[in-house]
PDB file of N, CA, C and O in Angstrom:
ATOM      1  N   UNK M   1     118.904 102.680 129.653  1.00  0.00           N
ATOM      2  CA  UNK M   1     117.865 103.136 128.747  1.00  0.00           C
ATOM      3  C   UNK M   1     118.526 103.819 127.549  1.00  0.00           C
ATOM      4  O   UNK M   1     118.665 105.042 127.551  1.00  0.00           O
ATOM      5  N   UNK M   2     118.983 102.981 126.414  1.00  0.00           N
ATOM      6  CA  UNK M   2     119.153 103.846 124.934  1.00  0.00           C
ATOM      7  C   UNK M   2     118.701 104.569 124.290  1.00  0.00           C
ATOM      8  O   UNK M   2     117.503 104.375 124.085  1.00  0.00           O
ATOM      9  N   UNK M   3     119.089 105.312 123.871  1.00  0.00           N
ATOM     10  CA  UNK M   3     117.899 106.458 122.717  1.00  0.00           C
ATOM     11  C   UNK M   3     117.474 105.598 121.249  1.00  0.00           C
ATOM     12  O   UNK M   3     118.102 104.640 120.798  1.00  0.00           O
ATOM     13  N   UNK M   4     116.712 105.982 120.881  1.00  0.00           N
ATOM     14  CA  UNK M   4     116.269 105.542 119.691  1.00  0.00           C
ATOM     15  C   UNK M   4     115.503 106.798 118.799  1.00  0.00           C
ATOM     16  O   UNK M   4     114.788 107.720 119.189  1.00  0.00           O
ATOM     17  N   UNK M   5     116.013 106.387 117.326  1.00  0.00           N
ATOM     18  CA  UNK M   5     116.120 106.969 116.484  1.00  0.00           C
ATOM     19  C   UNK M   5     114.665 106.807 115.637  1.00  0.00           C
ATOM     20  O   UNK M   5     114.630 105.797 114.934  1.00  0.00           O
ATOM     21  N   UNK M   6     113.175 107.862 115.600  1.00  0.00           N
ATOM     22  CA  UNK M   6     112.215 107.444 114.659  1.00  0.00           C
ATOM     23  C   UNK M   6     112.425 107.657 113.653  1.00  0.00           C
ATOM     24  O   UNK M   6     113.476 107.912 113.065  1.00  0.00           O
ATOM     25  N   UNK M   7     111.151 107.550 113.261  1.00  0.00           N
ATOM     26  CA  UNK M   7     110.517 107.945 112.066  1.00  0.00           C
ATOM     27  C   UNK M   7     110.775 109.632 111.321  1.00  0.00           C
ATOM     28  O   UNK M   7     110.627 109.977 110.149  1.00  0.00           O
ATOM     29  N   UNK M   8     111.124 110.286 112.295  1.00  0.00           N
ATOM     30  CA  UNK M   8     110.989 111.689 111.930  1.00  0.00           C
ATOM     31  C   UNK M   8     112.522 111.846 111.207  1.00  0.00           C
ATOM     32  O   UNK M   8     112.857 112.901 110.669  1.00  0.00           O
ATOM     33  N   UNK M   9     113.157 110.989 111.250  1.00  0.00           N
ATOM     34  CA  UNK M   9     114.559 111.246 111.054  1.00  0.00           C
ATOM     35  C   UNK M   9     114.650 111.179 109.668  1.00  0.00           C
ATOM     36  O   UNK M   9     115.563 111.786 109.108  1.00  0.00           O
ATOM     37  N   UNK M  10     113.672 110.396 108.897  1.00  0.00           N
ATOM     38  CA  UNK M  10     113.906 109.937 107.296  1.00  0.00           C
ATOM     39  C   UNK M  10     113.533 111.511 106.423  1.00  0.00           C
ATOM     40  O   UNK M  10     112.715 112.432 106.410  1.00  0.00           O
ATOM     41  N   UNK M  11     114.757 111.033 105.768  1.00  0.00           N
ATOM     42  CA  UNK M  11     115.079 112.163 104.417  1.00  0.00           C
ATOM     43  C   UNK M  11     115.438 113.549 105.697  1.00  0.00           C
ATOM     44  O   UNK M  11     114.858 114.632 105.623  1.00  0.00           O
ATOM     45  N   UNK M  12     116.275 113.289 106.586  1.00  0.00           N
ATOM     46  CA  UNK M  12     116.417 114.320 107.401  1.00  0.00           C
ATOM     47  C   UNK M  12     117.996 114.319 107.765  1.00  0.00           C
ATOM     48  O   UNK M  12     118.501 115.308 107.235  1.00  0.00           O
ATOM     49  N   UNK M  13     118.677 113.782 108.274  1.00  0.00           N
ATOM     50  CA  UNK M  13     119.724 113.465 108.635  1.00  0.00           C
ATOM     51  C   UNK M  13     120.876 114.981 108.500  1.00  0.00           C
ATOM     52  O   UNK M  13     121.654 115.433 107.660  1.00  0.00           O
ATOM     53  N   UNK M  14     120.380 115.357 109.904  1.00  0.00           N
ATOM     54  CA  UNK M  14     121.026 117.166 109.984  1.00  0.00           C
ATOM     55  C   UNK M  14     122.594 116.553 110.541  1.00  0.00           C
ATOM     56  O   UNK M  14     123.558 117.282 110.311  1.00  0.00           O
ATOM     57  N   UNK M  15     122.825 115.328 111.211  1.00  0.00           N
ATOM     58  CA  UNK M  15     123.905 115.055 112.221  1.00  0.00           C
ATOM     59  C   UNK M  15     124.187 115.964 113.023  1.00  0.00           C
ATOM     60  O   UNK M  15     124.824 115.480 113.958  1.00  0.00           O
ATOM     61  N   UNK M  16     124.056 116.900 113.120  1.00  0.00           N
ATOM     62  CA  UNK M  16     124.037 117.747 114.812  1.00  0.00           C
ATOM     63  C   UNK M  16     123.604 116.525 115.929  1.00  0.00           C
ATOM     64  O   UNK M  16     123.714 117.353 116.834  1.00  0.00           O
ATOM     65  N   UNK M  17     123.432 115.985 116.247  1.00  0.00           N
ATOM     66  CA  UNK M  17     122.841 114.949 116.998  1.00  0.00           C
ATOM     67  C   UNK M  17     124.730 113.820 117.059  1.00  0.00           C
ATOM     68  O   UNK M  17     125.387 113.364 117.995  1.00  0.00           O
ATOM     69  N   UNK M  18     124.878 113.817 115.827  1.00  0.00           N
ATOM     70  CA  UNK M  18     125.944 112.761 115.506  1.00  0.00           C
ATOM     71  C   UNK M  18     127.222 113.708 116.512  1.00  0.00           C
ATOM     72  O   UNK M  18     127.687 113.290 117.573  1.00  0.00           O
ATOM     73  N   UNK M  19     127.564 114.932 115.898  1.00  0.00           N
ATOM     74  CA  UNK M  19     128.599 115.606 116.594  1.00  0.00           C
ATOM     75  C   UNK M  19     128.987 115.747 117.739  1.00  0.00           C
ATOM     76  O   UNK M  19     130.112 116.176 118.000  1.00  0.00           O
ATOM     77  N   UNK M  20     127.684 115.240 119.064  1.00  0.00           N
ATOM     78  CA  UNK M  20     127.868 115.822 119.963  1.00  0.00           C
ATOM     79  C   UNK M  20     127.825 113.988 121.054  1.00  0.00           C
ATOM     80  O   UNK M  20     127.831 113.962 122.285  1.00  0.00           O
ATOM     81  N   UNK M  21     127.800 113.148 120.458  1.00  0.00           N
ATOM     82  CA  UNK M  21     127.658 112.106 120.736  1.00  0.00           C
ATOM     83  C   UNK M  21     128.960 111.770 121.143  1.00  0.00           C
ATOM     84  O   UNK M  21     129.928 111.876 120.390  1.00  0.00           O
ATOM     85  N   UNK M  22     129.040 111.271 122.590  1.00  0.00           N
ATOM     86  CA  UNK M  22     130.527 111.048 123.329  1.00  0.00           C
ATOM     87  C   UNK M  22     131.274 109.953 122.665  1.00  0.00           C
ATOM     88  O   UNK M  22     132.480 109.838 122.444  1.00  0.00           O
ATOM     89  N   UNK M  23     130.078 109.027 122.348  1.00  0.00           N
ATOM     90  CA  UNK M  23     130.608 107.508 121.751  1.00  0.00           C
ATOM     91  C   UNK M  23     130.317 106.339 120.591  1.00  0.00           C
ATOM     92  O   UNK M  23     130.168 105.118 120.534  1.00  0.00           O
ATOM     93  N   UNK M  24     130.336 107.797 119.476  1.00  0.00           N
ATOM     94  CA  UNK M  24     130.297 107.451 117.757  1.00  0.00           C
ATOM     95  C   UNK M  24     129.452 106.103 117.752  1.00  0.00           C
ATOM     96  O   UNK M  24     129.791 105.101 117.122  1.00  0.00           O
ATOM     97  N   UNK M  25     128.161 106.221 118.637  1.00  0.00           N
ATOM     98  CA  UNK M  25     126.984 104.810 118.110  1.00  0.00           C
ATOM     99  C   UNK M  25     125.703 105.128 117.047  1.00  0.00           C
ATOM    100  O   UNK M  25     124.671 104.469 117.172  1.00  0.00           O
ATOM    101  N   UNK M  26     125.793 105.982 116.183  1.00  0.00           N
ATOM    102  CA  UNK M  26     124.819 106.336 115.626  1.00  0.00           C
ATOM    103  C   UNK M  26     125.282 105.748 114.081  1.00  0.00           C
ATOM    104  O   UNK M  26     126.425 105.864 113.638  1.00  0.00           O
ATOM    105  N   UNK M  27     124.603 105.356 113.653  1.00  0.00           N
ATOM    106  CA  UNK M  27     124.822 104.790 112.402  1.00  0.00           C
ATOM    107  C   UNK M  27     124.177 105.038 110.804  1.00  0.00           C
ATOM    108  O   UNK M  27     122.961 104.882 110.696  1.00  0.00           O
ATOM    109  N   UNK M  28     124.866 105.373 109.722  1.00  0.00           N
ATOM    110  CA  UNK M  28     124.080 106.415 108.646  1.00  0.00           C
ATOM    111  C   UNK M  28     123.755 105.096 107.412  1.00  0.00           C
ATOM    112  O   UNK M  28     124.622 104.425 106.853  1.00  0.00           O
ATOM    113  N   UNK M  29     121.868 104.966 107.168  1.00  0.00           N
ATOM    114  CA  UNK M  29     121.458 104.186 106.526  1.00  0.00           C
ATOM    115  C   UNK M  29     121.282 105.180 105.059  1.00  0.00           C
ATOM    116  O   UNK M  29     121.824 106.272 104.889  1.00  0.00           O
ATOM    117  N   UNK M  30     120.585 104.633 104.311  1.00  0.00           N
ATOM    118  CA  UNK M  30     120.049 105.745 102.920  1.00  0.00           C
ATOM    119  C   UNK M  30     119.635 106.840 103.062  1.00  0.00           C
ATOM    120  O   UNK M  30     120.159 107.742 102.409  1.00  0.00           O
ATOM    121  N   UNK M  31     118.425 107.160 104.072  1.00  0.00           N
ATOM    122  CA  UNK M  31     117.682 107.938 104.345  1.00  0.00           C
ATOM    123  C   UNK M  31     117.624 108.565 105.780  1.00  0.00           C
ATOM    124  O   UNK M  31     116.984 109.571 106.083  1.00  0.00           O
ATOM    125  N   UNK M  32     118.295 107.904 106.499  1.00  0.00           N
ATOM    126  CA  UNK M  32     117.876 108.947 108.108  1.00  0.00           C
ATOM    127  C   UNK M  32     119.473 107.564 108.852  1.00  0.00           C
ATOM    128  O   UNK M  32     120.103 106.714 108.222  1.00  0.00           O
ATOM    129  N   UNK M  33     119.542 107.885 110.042  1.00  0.00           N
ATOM    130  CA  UNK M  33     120.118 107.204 110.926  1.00  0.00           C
ATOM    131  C   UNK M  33     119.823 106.609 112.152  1.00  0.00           C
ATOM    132  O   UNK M  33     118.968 107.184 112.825  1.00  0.00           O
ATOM    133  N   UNK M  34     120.404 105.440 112.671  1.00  0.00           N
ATOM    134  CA  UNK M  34     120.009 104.808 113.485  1.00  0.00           C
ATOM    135  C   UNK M  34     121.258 104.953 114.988  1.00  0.00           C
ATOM    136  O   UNK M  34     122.447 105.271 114.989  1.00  0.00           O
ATOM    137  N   UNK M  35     120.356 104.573 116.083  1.00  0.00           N
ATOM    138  CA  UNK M  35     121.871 104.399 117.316  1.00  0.00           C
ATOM    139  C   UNK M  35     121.848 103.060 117.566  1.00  0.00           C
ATOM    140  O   UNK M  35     120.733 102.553 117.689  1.00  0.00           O
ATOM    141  N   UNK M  36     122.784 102.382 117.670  1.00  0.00           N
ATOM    142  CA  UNK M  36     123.139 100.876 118.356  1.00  0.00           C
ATOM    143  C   UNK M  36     123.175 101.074 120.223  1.00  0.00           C
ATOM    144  O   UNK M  36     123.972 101.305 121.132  1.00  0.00           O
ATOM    145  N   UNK M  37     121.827 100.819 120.004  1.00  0.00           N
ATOM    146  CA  UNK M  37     121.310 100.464 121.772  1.00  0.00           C
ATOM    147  C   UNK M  37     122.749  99.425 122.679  1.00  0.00           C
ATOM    148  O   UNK M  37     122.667  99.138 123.873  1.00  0.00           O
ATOM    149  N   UNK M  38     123.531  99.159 122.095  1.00  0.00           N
ATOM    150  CA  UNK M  38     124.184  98.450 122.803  1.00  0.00           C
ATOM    151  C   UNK M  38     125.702  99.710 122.888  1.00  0.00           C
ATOM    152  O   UNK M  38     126.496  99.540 123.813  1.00  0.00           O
ATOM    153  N   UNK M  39     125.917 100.706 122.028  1.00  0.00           N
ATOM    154  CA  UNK M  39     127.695 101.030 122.309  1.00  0.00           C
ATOM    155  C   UNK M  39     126.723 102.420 122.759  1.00  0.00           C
ATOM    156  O   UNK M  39     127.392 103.293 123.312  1.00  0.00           O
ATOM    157  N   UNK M  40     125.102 102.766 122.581  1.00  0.00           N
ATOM    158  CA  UNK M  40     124.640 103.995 123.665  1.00  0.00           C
ATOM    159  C   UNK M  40     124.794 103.746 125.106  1.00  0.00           C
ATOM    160  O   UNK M  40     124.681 102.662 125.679  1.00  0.00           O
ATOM    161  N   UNK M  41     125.144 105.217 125.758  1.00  0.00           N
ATOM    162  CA  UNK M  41     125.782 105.199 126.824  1.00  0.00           C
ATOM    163  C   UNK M  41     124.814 105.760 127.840  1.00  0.00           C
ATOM    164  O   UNK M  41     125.078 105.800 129.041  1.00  0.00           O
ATOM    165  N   UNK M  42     123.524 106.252 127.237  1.00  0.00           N
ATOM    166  CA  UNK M  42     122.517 106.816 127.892  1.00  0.00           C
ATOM    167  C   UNK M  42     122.793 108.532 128.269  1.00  0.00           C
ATOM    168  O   UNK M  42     122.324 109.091 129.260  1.00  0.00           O
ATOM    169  N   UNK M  43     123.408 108.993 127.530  1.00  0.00           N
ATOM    170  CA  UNK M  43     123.732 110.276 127.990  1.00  0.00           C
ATOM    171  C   UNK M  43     123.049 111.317 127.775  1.00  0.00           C
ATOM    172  O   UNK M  43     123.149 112.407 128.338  1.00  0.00           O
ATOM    173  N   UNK M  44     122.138 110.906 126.718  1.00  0.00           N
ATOM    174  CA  UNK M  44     121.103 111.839 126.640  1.00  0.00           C
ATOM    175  C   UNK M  44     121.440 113.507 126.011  1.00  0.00           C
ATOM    176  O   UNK M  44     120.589 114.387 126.143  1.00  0.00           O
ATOM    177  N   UNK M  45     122.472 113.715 125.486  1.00  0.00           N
ATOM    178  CA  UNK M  45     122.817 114.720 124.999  1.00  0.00           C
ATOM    179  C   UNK M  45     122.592 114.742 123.176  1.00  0.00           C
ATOM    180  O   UNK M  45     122.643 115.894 122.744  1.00  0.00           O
ATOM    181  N   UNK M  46     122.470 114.182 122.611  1.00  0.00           N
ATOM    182  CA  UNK M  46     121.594 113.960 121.394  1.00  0.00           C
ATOM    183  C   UNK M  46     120.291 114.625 121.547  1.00  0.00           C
ATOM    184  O   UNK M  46     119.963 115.422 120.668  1.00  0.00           O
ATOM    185  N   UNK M  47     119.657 114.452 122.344  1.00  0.00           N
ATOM    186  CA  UNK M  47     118.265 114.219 122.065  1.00  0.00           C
ATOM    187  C   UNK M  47     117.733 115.949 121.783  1.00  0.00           C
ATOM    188  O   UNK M  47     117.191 116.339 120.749  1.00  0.00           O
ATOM    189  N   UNK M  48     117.990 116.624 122.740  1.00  0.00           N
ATOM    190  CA  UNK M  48     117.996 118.038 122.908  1.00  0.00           C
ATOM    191  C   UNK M  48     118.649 118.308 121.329  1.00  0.00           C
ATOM    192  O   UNK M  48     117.798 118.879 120.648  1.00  0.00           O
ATOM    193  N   UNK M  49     119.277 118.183 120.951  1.00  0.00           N
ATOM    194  CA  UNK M  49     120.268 118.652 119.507  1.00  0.00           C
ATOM    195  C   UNK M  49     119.388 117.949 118.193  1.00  0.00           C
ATOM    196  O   UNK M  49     119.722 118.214 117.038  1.00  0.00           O
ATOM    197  N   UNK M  50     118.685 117.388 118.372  1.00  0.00           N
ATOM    198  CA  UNK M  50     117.993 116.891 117.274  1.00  0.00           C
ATOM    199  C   UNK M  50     117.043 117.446 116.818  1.00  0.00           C
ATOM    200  O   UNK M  50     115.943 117.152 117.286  1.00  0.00           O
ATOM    201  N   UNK M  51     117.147 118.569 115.611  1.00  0.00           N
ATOM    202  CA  UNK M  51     115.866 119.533 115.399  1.00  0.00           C
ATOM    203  C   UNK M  51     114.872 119.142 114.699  1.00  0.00           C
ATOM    204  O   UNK M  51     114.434 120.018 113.953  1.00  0.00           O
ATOM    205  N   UNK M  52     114.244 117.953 114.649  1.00  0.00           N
ATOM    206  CA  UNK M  52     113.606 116.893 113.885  1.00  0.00           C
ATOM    207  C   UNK M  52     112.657 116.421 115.517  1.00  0.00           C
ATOM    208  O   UNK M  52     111.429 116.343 115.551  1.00  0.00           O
ATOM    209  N   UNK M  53     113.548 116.167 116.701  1.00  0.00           N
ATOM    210  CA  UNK M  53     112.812 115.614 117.604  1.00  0.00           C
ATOM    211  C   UNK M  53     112.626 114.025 117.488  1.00  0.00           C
ATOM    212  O   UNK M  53     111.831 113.333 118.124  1.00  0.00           O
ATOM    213  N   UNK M  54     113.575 113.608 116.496  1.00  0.00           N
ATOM    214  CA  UNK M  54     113.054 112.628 116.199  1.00  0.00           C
ATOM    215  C   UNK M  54     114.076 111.419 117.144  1.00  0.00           C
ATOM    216  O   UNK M  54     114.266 110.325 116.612  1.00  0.00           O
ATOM    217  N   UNK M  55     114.767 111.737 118.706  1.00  0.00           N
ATOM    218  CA  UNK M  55     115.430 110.705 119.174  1.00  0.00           C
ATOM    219  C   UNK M  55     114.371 111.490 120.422  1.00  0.00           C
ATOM    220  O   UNK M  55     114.064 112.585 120.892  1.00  0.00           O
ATOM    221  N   UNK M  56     114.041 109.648 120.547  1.00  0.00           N
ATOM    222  CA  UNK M  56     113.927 109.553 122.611  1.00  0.00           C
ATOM    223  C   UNK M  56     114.161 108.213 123.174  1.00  0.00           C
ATOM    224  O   UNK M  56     114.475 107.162 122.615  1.00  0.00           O
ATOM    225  N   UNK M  57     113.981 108.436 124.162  1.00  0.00           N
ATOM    226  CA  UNK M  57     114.347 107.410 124.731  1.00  0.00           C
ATOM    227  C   UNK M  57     114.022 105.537 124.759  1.00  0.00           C
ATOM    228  O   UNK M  57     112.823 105.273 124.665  1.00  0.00           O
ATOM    229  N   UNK M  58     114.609 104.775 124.831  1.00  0.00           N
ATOM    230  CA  UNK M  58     113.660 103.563 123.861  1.00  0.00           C
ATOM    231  C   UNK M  58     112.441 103.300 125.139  1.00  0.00           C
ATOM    232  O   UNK M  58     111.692 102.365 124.857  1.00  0.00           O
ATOM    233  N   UNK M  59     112.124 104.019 126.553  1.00  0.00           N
ATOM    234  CA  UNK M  59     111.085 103.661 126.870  1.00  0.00           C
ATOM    235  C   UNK M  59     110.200 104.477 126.639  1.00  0.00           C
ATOM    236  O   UNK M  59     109.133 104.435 127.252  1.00  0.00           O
ATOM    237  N   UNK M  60     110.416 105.224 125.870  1.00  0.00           N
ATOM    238  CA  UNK M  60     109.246 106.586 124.734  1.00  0.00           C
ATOM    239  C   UNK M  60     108.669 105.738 123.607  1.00  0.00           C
ATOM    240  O   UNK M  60     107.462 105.742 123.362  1.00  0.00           O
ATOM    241  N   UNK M  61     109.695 104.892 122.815  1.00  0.00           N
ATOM    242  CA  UNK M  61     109.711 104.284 121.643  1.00  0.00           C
ATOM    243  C   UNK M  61     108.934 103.185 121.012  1.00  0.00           C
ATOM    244  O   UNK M  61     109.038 102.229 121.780  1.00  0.00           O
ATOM    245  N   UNK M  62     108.511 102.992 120.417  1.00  0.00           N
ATOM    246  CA  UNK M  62     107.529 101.568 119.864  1.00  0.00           C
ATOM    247  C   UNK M  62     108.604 100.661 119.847  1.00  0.00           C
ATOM    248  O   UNK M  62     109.740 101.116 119.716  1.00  0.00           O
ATOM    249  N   UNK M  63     108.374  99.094 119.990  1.00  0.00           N
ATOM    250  CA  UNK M  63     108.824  98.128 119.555  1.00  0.00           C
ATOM    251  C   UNK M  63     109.560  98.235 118.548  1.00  0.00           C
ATOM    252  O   UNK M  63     110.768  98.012 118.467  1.00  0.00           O
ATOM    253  N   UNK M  64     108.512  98.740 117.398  1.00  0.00           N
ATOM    254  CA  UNK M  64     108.954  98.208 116.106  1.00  0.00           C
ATOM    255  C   UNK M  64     110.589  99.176 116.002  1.00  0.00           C
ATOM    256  O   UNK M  64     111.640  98.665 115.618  1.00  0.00           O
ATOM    257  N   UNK M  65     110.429 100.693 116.462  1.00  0.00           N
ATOM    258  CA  UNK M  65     111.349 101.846 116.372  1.00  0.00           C
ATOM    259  C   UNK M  65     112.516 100.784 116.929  1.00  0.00           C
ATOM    260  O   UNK M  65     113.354 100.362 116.132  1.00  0.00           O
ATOM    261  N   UNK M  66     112.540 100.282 118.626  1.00  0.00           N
ATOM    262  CA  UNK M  66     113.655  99.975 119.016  1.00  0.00           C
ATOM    263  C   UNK M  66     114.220  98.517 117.942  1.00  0.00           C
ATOM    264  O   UNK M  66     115.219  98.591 117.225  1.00  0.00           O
ATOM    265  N   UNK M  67     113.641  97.699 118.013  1.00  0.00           N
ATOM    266  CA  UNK M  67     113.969  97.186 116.850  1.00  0.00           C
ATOM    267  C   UNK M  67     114.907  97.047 115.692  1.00  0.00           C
ATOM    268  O   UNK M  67     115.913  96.375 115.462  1.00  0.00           O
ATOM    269  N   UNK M  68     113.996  98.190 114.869  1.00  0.00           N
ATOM    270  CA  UNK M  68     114.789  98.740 113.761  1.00  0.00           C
ATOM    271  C   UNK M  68     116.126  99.320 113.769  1.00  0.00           C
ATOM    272  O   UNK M  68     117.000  99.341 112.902  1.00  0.00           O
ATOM    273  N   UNK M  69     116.063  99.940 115.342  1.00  0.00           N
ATOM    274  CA  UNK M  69     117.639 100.473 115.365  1.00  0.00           C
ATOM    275  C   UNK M  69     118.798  99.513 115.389  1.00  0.00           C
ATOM    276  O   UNK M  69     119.924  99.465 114.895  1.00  0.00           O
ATOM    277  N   UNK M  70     117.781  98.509 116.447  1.00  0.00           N
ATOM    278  CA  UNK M  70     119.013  97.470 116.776  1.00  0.00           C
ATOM    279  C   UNK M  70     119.352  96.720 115.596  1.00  0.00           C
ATOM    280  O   UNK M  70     120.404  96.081 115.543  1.00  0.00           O
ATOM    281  N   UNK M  71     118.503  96.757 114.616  1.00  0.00           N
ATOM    282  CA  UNK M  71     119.128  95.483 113.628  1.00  0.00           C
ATOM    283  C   UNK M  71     119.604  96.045 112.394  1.00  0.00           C
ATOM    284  O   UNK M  71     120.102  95.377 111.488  1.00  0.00           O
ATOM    285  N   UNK M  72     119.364  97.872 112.374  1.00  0.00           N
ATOM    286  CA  UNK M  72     119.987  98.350 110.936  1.00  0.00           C
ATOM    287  C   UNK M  72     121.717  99.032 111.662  1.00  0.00           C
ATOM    288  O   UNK M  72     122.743  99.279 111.027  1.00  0.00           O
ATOM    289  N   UNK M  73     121.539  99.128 112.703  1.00  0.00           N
ATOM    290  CA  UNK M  73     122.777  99.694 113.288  1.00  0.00           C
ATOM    291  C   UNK M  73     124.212  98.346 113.287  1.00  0.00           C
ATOM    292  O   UNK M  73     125.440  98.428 113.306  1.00  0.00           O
ATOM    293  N   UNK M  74     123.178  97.139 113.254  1.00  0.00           N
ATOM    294  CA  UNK M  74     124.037  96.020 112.738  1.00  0.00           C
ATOM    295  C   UNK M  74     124.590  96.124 111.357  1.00  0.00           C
ATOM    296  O   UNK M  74     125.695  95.675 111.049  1.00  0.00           O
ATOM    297  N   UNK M  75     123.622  96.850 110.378  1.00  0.00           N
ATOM    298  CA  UNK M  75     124.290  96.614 108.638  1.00  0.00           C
ATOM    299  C   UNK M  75     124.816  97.485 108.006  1.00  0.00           C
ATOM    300  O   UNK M  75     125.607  97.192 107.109  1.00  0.00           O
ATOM    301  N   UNK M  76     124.453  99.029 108.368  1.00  0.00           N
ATOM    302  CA  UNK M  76     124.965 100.549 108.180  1.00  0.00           C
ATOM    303  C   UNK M  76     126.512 101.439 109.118  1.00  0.00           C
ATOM    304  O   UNK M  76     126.916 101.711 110.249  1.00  0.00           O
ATOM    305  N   UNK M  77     126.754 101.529 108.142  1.00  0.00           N
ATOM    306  CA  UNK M  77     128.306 101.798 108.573  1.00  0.00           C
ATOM    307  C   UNK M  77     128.049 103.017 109.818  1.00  0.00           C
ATOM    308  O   UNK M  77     127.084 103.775 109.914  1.00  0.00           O
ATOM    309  N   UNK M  78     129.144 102.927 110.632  1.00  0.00           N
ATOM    310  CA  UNK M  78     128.945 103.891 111.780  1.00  0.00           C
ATOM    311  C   UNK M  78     129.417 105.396 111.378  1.00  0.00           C
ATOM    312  O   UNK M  78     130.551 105.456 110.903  1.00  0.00           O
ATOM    313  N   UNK M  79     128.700 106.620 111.503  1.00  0.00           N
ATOM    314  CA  UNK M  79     129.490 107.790 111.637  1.00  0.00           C
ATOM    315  C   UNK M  79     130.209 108.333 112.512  1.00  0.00           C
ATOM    316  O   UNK M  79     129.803 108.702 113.614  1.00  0.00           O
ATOM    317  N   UNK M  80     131.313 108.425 112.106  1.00  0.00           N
ATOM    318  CA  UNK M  80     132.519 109.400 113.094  1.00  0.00           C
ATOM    319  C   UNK M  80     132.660 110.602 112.813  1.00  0.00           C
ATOM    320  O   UNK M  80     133.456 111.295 113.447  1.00  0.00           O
TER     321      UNK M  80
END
């Protein structure tokens, strides 16, 4: 089960969430960031650190949310 990144994240992007992430899958678009459901490890330590609230889990998540992560985390460079 991956986390996924909403809506709440745009024009927000605190990365506290990014720092504490074991395995650099979060990825920084224009406006907010996304996680690549495939290099998330399910660890769930993001989610708590996100003062936006804006990561849960993708069986919390709409379609469209999981989605979006998976296919912008394909075109937006990864943060380390």
């Amino acid at each position: 089960m991956p986390y996924v990144v909403n809506d709440k994240c745009i024009d927000c992007k605190h990365t506290v969430c990014v720092s504490v992430c074991p395995v650099d899958c979060f990825y920084e678009g224009p406006d907010m960031l996304v996680i690549n459901p495939d290099e998330c490890i399910d660890c769930g330590v993001c989610e708590p650190e996100c003062p936006e609230e804006a990561i849960t889990p993708d069986s919390d998540a709409t379609e469209e949310w999981i989605k979006f992560n998976e296919e912008k985390s394909q075109e937006w460079p990864v943060i380390t």
